[in-house]
mmCIF file with all atom_site columns, C-alpha atoms in Angstrom:
data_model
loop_
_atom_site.group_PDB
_atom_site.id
_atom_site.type_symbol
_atom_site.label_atom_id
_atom_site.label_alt_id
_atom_site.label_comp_id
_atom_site.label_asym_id
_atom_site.label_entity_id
_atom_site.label_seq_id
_atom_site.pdbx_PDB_ins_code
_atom_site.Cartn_x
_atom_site.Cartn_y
_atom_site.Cartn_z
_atom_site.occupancy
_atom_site.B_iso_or_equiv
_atom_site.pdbx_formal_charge
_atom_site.auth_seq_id
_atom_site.auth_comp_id
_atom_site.auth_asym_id
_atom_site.auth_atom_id
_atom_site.pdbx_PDB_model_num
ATOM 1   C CA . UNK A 1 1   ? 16.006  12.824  49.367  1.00 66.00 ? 30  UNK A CA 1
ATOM 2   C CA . UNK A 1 2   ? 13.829  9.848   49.652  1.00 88.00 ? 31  UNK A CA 1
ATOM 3   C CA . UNK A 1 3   ? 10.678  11.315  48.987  1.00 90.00 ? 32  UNK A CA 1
ATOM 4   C CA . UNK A 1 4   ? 12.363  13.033  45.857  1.00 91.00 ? 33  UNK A CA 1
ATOM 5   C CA . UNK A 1 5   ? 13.370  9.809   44.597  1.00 92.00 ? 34  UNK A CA 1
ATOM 6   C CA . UNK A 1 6   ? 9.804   8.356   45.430  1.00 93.00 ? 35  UNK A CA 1
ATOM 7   C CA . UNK A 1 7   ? 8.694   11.358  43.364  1.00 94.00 ? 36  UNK A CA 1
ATOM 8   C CA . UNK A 1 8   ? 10.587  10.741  40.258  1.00 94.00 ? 37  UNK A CA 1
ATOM 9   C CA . UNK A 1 9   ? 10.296  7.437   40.405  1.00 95.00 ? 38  UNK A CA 1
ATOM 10  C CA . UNK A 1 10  ? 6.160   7.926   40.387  1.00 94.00 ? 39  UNK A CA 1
ATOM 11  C CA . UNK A 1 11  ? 6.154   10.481  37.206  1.00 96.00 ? 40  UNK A CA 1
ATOM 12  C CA . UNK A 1 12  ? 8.582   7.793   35.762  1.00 96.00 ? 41  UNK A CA 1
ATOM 13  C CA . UNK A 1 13  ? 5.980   5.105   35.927  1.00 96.00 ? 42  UNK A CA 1
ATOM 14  C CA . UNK A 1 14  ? 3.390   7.122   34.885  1.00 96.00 ? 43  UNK A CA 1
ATOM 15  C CA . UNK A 1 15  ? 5.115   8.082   31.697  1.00 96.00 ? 44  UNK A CA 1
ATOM 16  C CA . UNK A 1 16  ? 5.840   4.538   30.907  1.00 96.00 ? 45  UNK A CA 1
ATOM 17  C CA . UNK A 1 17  ? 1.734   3.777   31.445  1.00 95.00 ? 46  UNK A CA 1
ATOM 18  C CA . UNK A 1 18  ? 0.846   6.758   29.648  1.00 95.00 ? 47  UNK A CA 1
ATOM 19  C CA . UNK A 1 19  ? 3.305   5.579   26.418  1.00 95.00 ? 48  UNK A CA 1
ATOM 20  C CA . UNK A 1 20  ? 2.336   1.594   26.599  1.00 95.00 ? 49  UNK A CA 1
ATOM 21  C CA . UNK A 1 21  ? -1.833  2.703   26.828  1.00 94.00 ? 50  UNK A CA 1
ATOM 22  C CA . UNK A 1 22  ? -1.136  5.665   24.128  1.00 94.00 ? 51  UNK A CA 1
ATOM 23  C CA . UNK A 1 23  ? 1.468   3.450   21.059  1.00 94.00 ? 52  UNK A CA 1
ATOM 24  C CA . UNK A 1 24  ? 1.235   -0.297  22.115  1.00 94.00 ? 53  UNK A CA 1
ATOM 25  C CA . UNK A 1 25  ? -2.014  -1.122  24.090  1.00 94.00 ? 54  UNK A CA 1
ATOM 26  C CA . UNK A 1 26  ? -4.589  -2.160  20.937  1.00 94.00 ? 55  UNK A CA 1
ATOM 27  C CA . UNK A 1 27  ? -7.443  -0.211  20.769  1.00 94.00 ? 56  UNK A CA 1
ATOM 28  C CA . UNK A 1 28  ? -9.240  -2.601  19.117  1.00 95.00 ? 57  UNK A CA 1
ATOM 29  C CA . UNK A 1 29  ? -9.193  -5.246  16.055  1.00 94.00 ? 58  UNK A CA 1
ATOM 30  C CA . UNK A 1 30  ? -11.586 -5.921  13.755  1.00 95.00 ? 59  UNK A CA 1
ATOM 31  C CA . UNK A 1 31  ? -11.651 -6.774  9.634   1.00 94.00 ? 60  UNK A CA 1
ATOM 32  C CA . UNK A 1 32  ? -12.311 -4.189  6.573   1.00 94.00 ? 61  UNK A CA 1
ATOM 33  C CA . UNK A 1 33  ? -13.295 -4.968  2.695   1.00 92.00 ? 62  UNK A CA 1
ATOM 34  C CA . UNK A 1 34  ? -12.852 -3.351  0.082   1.00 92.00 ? 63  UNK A CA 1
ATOM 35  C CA . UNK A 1 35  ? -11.327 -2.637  -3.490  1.00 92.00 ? 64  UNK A CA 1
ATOM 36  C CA . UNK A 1 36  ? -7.144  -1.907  -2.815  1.00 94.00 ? 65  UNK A CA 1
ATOM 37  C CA . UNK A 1 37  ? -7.118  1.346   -4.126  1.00 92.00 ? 66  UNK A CA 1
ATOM 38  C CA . UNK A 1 38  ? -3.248  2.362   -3.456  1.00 93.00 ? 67  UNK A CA 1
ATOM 39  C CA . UNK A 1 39  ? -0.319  0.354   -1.455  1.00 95.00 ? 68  UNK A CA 1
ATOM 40  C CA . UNK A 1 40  ? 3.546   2.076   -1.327  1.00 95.00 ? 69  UNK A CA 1
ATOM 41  C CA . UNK A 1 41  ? 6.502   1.988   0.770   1.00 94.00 ? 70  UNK A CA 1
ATOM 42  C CA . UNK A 1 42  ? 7.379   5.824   1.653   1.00 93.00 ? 71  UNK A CA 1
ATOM 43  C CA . UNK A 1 43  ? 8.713   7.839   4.544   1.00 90.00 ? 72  UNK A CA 1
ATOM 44  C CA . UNK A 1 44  ? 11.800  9.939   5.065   1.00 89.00 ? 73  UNK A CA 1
ATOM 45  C CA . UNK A 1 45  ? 13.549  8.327   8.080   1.00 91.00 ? 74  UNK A CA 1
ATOM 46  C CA . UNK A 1 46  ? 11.216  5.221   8.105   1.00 92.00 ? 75  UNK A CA 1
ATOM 47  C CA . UNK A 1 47  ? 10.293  3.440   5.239   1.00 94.00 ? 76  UNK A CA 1
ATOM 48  C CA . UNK A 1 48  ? 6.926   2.321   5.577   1.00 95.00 ? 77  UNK A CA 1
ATOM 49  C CA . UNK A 1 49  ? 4.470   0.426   3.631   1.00 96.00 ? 78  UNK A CA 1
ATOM 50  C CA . UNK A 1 50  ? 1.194   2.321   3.570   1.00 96.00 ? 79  UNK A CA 1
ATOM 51  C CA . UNK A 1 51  ? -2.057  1.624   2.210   1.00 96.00 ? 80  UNK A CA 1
ATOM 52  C CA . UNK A 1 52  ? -5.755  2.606   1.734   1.00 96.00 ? 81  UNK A CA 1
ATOM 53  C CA . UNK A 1 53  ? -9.209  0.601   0.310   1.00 95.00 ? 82  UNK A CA 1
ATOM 54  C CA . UNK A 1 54  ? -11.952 1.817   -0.752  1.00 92.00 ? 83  UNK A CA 1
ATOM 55  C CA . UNK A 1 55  ? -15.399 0.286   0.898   1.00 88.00 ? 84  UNK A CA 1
ATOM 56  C CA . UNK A 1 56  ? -18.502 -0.286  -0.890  1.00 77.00 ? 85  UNK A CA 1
ATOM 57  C CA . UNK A 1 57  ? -21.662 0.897   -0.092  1.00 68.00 ? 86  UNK A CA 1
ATOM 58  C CA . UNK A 1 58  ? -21.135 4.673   -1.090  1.00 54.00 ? 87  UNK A CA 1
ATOM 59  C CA . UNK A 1 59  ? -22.999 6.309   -3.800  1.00 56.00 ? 88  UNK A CA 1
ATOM 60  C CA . UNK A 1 60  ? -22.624 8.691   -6.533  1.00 58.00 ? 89  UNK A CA 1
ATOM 61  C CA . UNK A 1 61  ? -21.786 12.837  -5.223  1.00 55.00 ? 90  UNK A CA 1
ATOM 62  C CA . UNK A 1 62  ? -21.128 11.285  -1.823  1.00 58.00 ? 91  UNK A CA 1
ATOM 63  C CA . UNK A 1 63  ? -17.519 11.237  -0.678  1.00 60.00 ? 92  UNK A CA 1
ATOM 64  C CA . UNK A 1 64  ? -16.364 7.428   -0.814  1.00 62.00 ? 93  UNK A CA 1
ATOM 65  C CA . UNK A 1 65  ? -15.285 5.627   2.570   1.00 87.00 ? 94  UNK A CA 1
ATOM 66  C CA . UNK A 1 66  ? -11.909 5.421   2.738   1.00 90.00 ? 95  UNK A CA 1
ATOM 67  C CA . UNK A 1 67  ? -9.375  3.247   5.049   1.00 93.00 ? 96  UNK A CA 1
ATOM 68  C CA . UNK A 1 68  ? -6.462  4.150   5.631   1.00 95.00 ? 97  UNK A CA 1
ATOM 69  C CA . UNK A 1 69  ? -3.459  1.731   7.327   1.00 97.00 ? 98  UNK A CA 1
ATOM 70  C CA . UNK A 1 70  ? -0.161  0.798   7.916   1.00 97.00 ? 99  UNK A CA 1
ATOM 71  C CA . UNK A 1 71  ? 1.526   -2.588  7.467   1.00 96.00 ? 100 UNK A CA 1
ATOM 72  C CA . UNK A 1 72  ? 4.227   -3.873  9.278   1.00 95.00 ? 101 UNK A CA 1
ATOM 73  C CA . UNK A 1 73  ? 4.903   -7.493  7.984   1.00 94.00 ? 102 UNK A CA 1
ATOM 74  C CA . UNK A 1 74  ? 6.862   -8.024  4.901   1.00 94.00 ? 103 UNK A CA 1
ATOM 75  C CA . UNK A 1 75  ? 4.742   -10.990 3.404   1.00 93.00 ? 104 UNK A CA 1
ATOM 76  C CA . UNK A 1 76  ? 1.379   -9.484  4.093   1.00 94.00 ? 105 UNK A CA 1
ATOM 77  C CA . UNK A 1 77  ? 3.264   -5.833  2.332   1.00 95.00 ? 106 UNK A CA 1
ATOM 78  C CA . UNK A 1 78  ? 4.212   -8.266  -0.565  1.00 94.00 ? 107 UNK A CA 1
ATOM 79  C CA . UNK A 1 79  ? 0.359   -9.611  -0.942  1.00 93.00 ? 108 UNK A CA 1
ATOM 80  C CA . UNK A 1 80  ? -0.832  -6.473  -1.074  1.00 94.00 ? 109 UNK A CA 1
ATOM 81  C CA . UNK A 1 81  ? 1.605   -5.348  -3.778  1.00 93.00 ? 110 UNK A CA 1
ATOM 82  C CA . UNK A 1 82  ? 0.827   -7.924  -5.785  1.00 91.00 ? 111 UNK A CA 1
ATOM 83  C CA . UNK A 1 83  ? -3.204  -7.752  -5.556  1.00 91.00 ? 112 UNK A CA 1
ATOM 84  C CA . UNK A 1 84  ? -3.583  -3.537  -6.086  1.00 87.00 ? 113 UNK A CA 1
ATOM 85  C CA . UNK A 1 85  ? -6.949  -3.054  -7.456  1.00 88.00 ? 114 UNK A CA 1
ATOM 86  C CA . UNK A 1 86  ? -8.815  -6.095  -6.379  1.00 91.00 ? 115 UNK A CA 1
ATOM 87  C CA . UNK A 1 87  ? -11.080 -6.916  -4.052  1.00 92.00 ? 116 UNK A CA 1
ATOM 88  C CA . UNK A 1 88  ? -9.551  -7.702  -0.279  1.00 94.00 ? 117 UNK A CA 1
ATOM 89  C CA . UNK A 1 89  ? -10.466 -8.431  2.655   1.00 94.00 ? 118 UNK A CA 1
ATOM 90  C CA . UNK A 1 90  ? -7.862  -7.368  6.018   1.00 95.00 ? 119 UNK A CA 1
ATOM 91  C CA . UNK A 1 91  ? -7.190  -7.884  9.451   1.00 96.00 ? 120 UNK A CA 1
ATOM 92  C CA . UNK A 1 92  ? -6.007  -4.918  11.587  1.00 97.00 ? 121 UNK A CA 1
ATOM 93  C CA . UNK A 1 93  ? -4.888  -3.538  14.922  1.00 96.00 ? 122 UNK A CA 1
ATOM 94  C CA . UNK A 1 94  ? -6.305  -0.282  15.942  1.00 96.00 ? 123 UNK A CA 1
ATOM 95  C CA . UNK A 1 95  ? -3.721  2.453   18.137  1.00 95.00 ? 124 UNK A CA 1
ATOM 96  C CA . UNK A 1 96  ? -4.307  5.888   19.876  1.00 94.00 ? 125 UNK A CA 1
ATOM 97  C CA . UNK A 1 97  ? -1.336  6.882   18.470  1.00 93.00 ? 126 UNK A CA 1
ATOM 98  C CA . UNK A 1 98  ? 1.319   6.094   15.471  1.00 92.00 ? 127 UNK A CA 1
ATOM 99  C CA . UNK A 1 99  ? 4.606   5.388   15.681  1.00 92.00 ? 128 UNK A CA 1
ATOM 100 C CA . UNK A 1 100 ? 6.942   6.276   12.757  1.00 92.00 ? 129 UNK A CA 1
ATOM 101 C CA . UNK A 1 101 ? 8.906   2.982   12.659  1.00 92.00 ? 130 UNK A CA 1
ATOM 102 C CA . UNK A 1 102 ? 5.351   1.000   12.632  1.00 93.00 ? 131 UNK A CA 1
ATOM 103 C CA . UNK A 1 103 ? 3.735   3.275   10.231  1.00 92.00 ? 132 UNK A CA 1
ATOM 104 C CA . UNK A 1 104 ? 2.109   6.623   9.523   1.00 93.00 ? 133 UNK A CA 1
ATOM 105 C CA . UNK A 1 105 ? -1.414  5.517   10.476  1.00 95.00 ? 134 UNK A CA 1
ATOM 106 C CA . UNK A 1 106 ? -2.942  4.050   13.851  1.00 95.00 ? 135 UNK A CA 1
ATOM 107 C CA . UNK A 1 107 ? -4.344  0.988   12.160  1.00 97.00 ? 136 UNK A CA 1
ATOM 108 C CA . UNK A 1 108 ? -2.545  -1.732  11.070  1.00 96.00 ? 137 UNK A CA 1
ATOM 109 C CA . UNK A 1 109 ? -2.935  -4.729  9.443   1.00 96.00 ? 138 UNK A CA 1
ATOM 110 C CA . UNK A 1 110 ? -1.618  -7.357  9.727   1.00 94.00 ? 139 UNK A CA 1
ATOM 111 C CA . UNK A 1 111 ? -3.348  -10.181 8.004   1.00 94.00 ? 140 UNK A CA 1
ATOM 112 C CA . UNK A 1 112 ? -4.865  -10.438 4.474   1.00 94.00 ? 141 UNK A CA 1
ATOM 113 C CA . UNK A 1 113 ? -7.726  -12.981 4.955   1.00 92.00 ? 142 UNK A CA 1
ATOM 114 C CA . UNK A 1 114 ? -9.017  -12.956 1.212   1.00 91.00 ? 143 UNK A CA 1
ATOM 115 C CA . UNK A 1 115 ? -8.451  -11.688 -2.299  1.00 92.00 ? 144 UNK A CA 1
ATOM 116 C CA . UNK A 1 116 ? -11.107 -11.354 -5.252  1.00 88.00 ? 145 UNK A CA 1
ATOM 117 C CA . UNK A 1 117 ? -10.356 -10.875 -8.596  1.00 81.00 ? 146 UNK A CA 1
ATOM 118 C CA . UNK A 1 118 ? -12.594 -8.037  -10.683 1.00 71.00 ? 147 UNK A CA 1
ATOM 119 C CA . UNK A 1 119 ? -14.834 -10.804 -11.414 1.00 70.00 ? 148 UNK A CA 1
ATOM 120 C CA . UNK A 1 120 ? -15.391 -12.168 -8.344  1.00 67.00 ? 149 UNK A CA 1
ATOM 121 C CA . UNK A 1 121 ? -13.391 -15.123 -8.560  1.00 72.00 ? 150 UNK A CA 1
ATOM 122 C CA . UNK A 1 122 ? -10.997 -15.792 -5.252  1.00 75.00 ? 151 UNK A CA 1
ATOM 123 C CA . UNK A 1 123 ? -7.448  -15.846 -5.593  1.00 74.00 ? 152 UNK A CA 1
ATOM 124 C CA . UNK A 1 124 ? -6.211  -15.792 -2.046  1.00 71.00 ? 153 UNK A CA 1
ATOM 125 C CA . UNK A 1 125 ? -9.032  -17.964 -0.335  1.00 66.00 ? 154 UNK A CA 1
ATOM 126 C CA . UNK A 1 126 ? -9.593  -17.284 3.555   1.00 59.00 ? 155 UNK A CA 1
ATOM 127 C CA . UNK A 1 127 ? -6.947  -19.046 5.983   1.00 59.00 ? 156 UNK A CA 1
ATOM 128 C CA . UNK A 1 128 ? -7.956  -18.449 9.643   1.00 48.00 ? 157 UNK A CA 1
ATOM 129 C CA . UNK A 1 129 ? -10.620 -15.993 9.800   1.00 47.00 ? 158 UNK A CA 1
#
């Protein structure tokens, strides 16, 4: 019986290490820029606020680089509703895997470090980059 427990006990572990490395360990974190190209709260069970920019540096007949992500945080999610269209600059988290309460995507951000206007002037200037 002991070994059994010893046995279950192992997997057990394992399972826990396996779901902490695969949904909570970060991946990694870096920044993205780019124009806000959509930002809505949707989901069935989960409501969600998803979001994806467009970067710059892509060129005409060439599919444009797109980033998709999550947010979690209420005041960042209300930035980022108010700024659609402009010019940002983000924080995020990186995940092997998505969780449906955190989001539908494995990055997400969770800081807006600047916004530009269409003509270049700032309107959220940079707080702790």
């Amino acid at each position: 019986m002991k070994v059994k427990h010893y046995i279950i006990l192992g997997l057990l572990l394992i399972l826990a290490g396996f779901v902490y490395f695969r949904y909570y360990w970060v991946f990694a974190d870096g920044t993205k820029a780019g124009i806000l190209n959509t930002f809505q709260k949707k989901g069935y069970l989960f409501k969600t606020y998803e979001g994806k920019i467009i970067q710059s540096g892509f060129k005409v007949n060439v599919q444009s680089n797109e980033f998709e992500f999550s947010v979690v945080s209420e005041s960042v999610a209300k930035t980022l509703m108010e700024n659609a269209g402009k010019d940002v600059e983000l924080h995020y988290r990186s995940y092997f895997g998505a969780l449906p309460w955190r989001g539908m995507q494995k990055f997400i951000v969770d800081s807006v470090y600047e916004v530009r206007g269409s003509n270049g002037e700032t309107i959220l200037s940079p707080k702790n980059k």
